[in-house]
PDB file of C-alpha atoms in Angstrom:
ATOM      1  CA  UNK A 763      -0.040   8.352  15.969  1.00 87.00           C
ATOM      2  CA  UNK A 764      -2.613   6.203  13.867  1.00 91.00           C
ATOM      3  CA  UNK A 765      -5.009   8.092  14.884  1.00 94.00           C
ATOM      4  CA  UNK A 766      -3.443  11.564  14.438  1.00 94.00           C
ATOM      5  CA  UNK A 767      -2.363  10.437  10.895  1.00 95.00           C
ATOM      6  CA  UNK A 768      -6.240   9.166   9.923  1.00 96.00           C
ATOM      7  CA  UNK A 769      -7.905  12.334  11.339  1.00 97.00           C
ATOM      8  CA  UNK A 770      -5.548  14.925   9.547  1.00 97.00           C
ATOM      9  CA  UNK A 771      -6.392  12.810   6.215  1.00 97.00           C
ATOM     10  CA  UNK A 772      -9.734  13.101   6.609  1.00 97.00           C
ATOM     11  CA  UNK A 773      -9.454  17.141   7.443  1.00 98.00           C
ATOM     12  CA  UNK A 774      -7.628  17.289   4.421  1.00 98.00           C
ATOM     13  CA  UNK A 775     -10.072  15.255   2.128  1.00 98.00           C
ATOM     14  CA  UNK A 776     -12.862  17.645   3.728  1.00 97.00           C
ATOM     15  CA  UNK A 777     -10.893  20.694   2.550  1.00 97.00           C
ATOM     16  CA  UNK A 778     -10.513  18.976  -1.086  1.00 98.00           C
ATOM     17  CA  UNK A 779     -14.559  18.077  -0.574  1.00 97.00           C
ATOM     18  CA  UNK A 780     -15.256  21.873  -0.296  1.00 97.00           C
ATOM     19  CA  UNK A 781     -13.372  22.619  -3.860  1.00 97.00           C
ATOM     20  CA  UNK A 782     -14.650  19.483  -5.392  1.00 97.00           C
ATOM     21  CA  UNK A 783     -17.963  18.444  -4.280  1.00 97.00           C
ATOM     22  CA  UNK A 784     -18.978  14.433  -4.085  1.00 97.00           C
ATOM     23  CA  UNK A 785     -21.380  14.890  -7.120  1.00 97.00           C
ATOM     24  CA  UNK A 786     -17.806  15.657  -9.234  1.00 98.00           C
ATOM     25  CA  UNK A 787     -15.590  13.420  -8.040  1.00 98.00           C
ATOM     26  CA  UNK A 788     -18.220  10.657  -8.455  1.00 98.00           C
ATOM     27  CA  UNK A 789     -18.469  11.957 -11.864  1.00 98.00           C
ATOM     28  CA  UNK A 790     -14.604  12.220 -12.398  1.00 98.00           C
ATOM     29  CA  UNK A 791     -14.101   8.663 -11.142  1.00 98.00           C
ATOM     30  CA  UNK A 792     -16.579   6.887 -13.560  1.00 97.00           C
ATOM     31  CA  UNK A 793     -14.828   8.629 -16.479  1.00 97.00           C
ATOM     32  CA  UNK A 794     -11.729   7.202 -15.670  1.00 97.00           C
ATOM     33  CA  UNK A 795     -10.169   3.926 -17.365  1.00 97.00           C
ATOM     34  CA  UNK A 796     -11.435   0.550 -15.507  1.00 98.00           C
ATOM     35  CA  UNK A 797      -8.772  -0.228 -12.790  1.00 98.00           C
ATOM     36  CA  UNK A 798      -6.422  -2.932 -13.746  1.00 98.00           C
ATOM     37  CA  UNK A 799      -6.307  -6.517 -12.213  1.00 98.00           C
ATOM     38  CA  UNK A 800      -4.122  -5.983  -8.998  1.00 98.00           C
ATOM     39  CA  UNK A 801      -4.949  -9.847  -8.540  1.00 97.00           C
ATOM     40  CA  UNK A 802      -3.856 -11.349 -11.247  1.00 97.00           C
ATOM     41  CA  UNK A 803      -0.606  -8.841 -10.928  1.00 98.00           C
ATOM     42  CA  UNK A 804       0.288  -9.995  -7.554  1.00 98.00           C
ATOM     43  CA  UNK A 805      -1.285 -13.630  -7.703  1.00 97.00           C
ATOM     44  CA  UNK A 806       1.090 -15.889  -5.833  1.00 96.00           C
ATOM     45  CA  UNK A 807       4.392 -17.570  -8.116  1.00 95.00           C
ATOM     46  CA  UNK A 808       7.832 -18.982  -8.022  1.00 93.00           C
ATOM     47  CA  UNK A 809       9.181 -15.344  -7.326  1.00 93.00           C
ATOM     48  CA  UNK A 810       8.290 -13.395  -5.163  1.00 96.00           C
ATOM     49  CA  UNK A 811       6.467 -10.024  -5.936  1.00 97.00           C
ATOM     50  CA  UNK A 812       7.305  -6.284  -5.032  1.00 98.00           C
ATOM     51  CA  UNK A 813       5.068  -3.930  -4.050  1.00 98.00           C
ATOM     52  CA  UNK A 814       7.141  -0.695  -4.599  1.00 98.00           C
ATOM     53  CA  UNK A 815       6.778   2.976  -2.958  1.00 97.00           C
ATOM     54  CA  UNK A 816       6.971   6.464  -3.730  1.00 97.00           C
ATOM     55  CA  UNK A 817       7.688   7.800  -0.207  1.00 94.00           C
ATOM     56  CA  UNK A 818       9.151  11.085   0.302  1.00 95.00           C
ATOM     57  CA  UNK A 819       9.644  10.807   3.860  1.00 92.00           C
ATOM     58  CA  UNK A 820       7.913   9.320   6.909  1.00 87.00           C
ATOM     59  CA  UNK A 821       6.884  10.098  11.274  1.00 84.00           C
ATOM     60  CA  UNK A 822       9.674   7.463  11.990  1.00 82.00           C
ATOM     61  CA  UNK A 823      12.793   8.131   9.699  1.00 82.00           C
ATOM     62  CA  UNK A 824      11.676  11.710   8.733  1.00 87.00           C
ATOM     63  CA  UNK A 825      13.081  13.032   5.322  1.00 89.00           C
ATOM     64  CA  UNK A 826      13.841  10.229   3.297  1.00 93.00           C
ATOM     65  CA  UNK A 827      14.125  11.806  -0.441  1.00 89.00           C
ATOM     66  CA  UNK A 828      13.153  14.486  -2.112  1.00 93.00           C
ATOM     67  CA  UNK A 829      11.660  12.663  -5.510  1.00 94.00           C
ATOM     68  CA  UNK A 830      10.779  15.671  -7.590  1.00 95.00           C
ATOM     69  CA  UNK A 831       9.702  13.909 -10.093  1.00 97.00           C
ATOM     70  CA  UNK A 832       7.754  10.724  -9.220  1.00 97.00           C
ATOM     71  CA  UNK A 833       7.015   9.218 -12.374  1.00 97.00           C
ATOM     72  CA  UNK A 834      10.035   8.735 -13.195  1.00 97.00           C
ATOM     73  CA  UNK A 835      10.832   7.588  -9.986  1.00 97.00           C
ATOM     74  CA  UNK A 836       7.875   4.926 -10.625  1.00 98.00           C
ATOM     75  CA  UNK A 837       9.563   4.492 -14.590  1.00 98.00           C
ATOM     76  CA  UNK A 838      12.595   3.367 -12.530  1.00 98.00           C
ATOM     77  CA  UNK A 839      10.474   0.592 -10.366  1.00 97.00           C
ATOM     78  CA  UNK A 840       8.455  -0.684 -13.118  1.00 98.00           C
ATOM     79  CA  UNK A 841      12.195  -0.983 -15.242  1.00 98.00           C
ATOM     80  CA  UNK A 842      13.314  -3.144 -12.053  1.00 97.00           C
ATOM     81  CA  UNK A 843      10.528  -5.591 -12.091  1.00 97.00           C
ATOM     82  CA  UNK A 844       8.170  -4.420  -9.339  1.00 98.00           C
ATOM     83  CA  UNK A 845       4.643  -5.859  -9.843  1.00 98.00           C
ATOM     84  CA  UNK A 846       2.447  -2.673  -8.488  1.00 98.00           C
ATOM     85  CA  UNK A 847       3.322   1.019  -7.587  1.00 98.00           C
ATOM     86  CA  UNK A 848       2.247   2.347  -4.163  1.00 98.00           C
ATOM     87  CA  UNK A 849       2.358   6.079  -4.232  1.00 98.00           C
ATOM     88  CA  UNK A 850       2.023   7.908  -0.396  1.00 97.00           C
ATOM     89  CA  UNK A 851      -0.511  10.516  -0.741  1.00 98.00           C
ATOM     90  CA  UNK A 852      -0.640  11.492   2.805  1.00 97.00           C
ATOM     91  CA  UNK A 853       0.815  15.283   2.827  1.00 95.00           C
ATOM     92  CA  UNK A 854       1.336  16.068   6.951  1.00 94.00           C
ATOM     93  CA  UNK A 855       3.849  13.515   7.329  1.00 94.00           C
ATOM     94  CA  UNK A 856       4.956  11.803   4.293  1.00 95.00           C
ATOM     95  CA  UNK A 857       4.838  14.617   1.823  1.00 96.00           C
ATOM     96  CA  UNK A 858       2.728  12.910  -1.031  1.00 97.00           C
ATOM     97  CA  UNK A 859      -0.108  14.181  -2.668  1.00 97.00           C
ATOM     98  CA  UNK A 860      -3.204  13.020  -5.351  1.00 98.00           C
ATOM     99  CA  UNK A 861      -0.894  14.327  -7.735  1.00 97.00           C
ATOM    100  CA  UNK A 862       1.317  12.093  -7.392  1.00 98.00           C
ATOM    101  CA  UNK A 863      -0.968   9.371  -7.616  1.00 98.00           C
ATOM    102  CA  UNK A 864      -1.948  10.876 -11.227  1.00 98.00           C
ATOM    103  CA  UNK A 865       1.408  11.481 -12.220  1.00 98.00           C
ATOM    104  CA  UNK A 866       2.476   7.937 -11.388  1.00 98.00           C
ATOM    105  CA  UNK A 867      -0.523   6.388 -13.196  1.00 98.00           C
ATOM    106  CA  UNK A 868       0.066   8.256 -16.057  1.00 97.00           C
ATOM    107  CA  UNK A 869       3.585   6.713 -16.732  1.00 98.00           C
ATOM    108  CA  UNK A 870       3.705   2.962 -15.594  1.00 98.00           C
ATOM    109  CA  UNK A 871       1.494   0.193 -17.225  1.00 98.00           C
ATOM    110  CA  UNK A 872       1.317  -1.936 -14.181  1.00 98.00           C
ATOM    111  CA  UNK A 873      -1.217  -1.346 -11.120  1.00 98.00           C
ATOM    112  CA  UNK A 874      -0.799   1.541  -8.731  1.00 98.00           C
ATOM    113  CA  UNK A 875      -1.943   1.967  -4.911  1.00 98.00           C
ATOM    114  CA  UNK A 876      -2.947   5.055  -3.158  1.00 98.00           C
ATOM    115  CA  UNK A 877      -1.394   4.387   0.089  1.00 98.00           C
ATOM    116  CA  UNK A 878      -2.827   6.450   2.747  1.00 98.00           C
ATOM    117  CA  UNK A 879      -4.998   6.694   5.391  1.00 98.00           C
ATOM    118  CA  UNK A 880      -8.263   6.500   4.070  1.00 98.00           C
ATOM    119  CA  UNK A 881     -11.345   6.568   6.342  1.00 98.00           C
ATOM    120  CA  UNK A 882     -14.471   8.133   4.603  1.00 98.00           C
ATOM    121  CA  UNK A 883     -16.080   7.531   1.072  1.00 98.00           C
ATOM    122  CA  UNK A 884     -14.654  10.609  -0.360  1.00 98.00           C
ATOM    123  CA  UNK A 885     -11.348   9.097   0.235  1.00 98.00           C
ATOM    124  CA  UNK A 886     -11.887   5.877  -1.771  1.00 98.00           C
ATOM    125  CA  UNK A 887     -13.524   7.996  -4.465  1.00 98.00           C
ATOM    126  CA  UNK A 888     -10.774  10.298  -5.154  1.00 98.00           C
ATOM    127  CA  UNK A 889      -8.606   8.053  -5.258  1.00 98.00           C
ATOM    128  CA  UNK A 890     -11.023   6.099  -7.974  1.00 98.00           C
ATOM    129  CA  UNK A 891     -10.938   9.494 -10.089  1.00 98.00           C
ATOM    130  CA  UNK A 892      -7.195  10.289  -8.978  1.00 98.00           C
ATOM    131  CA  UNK A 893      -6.561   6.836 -11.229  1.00 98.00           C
ATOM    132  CA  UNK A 894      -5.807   4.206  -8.601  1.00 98.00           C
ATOM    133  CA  UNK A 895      -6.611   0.405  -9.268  1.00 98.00           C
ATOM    134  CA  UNK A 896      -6.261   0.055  -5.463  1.00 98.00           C
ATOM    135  CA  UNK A 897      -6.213   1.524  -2.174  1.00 98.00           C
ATOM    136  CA  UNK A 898      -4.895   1.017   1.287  1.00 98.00           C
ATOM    137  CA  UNK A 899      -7.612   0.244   4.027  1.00 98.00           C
ATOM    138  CA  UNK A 900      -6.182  -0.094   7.634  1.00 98.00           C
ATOM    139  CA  UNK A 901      -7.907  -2.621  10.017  1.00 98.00           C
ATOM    140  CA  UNK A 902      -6.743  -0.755  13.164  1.00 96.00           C
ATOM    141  CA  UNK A 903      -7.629   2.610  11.739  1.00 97.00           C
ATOM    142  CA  UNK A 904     -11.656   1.768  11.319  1.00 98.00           C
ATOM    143  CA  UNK A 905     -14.273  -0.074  12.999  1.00 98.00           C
ATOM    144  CA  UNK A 906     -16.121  -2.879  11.416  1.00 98.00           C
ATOM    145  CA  UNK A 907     -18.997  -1.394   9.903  1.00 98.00           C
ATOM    146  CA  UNK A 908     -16.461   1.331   8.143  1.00 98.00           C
ATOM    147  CA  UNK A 909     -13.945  -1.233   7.317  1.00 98.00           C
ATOM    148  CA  UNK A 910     -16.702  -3.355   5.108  1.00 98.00           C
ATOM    149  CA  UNK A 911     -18.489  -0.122   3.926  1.00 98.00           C
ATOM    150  CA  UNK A 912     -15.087   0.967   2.123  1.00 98.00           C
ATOM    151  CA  UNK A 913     -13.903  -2.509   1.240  1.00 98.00           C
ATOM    152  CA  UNK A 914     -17.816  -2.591  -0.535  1.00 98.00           C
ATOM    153  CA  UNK A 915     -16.968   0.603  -2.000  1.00 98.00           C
ATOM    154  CA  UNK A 916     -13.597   0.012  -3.480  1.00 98.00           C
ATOM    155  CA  UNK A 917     -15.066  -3.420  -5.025  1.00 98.00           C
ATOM    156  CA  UNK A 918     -17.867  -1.923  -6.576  1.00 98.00           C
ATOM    157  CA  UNK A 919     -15.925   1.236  -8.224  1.00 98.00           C
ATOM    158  CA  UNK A 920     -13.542  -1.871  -9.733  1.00 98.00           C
ATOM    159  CA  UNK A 921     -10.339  -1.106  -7.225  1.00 98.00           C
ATOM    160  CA  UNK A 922      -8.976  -3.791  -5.156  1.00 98.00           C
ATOM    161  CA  UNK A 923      -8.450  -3.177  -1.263  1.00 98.00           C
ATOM    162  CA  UNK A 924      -5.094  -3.961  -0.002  1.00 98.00           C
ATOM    163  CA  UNK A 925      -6.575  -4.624   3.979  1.00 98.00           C
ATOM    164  CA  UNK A 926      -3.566  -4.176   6.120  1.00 98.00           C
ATOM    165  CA  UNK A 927      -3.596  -5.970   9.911  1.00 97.00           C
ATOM    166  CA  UNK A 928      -1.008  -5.925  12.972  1.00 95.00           C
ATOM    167  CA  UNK A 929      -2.461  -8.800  15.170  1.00 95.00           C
ATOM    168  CA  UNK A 930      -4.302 -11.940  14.606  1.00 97.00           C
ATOM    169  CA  UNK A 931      -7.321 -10.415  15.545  1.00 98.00           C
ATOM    170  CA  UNK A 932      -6.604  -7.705  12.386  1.00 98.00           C
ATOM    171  CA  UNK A 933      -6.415 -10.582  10.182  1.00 98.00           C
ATOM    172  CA  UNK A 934      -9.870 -12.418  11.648  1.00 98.00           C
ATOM    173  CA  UNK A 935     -11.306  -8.796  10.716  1.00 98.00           C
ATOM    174  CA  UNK A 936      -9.670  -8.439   7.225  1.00 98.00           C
ATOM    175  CA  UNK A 937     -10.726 -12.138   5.965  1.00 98.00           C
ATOM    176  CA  UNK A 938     -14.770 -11.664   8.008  1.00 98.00           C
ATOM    177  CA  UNK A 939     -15.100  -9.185   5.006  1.00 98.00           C
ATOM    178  CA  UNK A 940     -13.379 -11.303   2.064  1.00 98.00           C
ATOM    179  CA  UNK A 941     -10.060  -9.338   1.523  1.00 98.00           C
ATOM    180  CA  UNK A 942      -8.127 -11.215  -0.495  1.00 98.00           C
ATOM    181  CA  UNK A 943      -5.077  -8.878  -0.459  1.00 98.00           C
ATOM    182  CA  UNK A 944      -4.176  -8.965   3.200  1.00 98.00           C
ATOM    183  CA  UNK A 945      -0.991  -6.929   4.330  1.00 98.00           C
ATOM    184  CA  UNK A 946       0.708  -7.663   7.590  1.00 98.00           C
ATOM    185  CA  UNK A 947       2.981  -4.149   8.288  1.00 95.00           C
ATOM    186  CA  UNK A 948       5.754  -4.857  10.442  1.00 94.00           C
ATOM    187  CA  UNK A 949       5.661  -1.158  11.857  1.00 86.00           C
ATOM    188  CA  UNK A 950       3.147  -0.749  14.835  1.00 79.00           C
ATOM    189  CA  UNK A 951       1.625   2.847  13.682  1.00 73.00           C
ATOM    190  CA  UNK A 952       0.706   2.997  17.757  1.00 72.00           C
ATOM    191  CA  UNK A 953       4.582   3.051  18.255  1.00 75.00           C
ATOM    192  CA  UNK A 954       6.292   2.646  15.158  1.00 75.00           C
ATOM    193  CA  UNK A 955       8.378   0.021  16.322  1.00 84.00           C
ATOM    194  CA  UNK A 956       9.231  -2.375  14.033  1.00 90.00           C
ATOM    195  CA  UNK A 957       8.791  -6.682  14.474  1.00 94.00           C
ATOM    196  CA  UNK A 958       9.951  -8.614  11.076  1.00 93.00           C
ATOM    197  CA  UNK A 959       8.866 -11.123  12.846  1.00 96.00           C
ATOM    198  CA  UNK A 960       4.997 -10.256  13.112  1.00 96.00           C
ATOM    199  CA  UNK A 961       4.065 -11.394   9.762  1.00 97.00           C
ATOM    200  CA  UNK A 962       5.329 -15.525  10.291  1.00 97.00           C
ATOM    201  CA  UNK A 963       3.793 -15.071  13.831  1.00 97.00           C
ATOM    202  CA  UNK A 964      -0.218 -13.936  11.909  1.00 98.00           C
ATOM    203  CA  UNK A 965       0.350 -15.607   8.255  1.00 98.00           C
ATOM    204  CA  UNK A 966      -1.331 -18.916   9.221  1.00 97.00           C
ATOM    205  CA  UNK A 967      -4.356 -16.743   9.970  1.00 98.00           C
ATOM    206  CA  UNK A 968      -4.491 -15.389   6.257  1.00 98.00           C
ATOM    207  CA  UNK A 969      -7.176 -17.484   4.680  1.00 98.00           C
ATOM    208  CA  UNK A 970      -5.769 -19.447   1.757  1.00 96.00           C
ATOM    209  CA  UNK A 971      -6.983 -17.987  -1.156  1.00 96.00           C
ATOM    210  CA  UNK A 972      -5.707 -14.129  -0.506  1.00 98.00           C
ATOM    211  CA  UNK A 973      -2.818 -12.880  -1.196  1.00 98.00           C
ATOM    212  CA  UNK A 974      -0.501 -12.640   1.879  1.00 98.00           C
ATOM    213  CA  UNK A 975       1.531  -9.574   2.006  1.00 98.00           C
ATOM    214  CA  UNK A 976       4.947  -8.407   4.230  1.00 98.00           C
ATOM    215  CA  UNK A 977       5.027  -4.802   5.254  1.00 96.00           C
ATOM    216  CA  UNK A 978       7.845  -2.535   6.170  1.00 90.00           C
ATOM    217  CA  UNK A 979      11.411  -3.586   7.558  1.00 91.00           C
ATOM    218  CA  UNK A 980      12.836  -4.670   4.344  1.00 93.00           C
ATOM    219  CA  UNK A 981      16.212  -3.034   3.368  1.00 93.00           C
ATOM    220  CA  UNK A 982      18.224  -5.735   2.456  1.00 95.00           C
ATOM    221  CA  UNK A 983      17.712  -9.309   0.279  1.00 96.00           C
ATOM    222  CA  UNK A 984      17.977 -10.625   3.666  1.00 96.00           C
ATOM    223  CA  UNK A 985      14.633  -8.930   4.831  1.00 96.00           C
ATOM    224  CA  UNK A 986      12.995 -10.345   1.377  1.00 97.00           C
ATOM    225  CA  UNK A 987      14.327 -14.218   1.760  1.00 96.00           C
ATOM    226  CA  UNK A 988      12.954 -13.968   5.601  1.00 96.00           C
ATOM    227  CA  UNK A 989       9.280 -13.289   4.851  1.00 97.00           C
ATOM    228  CA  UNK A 990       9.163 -15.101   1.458  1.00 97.00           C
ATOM    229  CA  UNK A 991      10.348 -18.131   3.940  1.00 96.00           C
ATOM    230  CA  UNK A 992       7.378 -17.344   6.175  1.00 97.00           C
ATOM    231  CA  UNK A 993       5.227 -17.413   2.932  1.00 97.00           C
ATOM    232  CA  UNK A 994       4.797 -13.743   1.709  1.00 97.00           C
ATOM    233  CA  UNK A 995       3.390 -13.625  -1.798  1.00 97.00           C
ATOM    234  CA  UNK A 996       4.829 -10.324  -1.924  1.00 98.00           C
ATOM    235  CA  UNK A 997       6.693  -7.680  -0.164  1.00 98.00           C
ATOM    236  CA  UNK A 998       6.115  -3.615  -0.162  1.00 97.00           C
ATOM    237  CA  UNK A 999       9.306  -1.444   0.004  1.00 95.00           C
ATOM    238  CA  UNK A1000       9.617   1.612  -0.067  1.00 89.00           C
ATOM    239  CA  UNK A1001      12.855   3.356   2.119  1.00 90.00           C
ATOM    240  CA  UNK A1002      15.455   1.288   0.609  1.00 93.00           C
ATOM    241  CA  UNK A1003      14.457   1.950  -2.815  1.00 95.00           C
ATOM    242  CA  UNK A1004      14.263   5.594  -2.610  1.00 93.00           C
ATOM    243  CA  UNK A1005      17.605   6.070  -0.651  1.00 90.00           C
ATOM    244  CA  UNK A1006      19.275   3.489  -3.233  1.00 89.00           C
ATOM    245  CA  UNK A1007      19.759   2.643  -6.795  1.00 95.00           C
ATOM    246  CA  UNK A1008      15.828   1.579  -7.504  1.00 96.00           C
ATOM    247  CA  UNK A1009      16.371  -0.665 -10.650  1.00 97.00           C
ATOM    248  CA  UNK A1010      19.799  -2.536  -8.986  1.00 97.00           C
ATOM    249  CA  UNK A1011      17.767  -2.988  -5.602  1.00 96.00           C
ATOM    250  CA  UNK A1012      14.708  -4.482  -7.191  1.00 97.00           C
ATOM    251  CA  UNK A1013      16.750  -6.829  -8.960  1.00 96.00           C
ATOM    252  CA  UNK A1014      18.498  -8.174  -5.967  1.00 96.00           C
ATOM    253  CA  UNK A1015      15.756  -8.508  -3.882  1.00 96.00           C
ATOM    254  CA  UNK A1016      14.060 -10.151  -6.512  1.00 96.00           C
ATOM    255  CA  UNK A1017      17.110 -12.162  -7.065  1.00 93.00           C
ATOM    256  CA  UNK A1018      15.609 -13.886  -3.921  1.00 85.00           C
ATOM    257  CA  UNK A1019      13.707 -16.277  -5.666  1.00 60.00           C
ATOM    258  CA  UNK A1020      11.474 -18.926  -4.235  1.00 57.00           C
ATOM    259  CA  UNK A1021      12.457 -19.144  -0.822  1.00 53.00           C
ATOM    260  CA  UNK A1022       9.217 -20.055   0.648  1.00 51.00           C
ATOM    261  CA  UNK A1023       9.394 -22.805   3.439  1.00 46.00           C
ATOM    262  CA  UNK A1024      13.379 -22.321   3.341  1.00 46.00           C
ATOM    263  CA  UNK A1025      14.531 -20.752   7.029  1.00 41.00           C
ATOM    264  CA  UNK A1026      16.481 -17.513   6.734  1.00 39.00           C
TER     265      UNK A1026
END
């Protein structure tokens, strides 16, 4: 499925590449506003941080909502208290597009990802020009050499790389290149499946200085309290804010509050 997923993202970036050649988008990117400090926004604290999502729907749960208008669905997260925006882009499965990713950034103040399945420059570039101040960048999707030619890439065009793993040896590869935002996703994207319990099992492994943060499987304040007790920094969300009341769920999973080293 990961693989499926990265190829069609690339076929689709090469269809945008013959509209909008490298030279423009290079051009389009360096006009745009420096990228704001995704560090400093998710740098670690008493509470723990939410990384919400703009997802329209998904492979494993299908149609999830229909967000016509995702700025204000991003107004809504930024009102709740979520530190950074992540906006799906991927349009096979998930229904997002760049435009999303502009409308978004044009209506929240805090940082905003372009999650998606990025795997050539073009990729990291559009989403430069597109407005994001980071991207996603998934171990398992690239060899080594690609992996630290993109994470390069996004530091020098001033983005941050969110470097997502699913086994220890993921998280050797994300902190060989320096990531200091390093995602553990509870969802194998082999499978799907889902194991909460994957990011206590690698977080030891996350060097001490990045920011260590829980993927997927988080519907309830439950989900939150269990990997802020295993140490997450921060958590991304995105099904049970988009199927719920965004600004009342933000608030009670941030209602968590510092549960780290606490059992749940």
């Amino acid at each position: 499925m990961l693989a499926d997923l990265t190829a069609g993202a690339v076929e689709d970036s090469q269809a945008r590449a013959a509209e909008t050649p490298l030279a423009e988008v290079e051009r389009a990117a360096a006009d745009r506003a420096p990228a704001l400090d995704v560090l400093a926004a998710l740098a670690p604290s008493d509470r723990v941080k939410i990384i919400a999502e703009v997802k329209r729907a998904s492979p494993s749960r299908g149609d999830l909502a229909s967000i016509p208008d995702p700025a204000h669905q991003a107004n809504l997260y930024e009102t709740g208290g979520a530190s950074v925006i992540s906006v799906l882009t991927e349009g096979r499965r998930f229904k997002g597009s760049l435009a999303d990713l502009e409308a978004v950034k044009g209506s929240v103040g805090i940082p905003v990802l372009r999650k998606d399945f990025l795997a050539t420059p073009y990729q990291v570039l559009e989403a430069r020009a597109s407005g994001a101040d980071l991207v996603l960048l998934i171990v398992a999707a690239l060899d080594q050499p690609t992996l630290a030619e993109l994470f390069e890439l996004t530091n020098q065009l001033g983005m941050t790389a969110l470097v997502e793993a699913h086994s220890a040896d993921e998280v050797a590869r994300a902190a060989d290149i320096g990531a200091r935002l390093i995602g553990v996703n509870a969802r194998d994207l082999s499978t799907f499946e889902l194991d909460r319990d994957l990011f206590g099992r690698l977080v030891d492994g996350i060097p001490d200085d990045a920011v260590k943060i829980a993927e997927s499987a988080v519907l309830a304040p439950a989900d939150v309290a269990h990997y802020r007790a295993a140490g997450a920094d921060a958590v991304l969300v995105g099904e049970a804010l988009v199927t719920g009341d965004p600004v009342a769920t933000l608030r009670r999973f941030l209602d968590v509050g510092d549960t780290r080293g606490v059992s749940a």
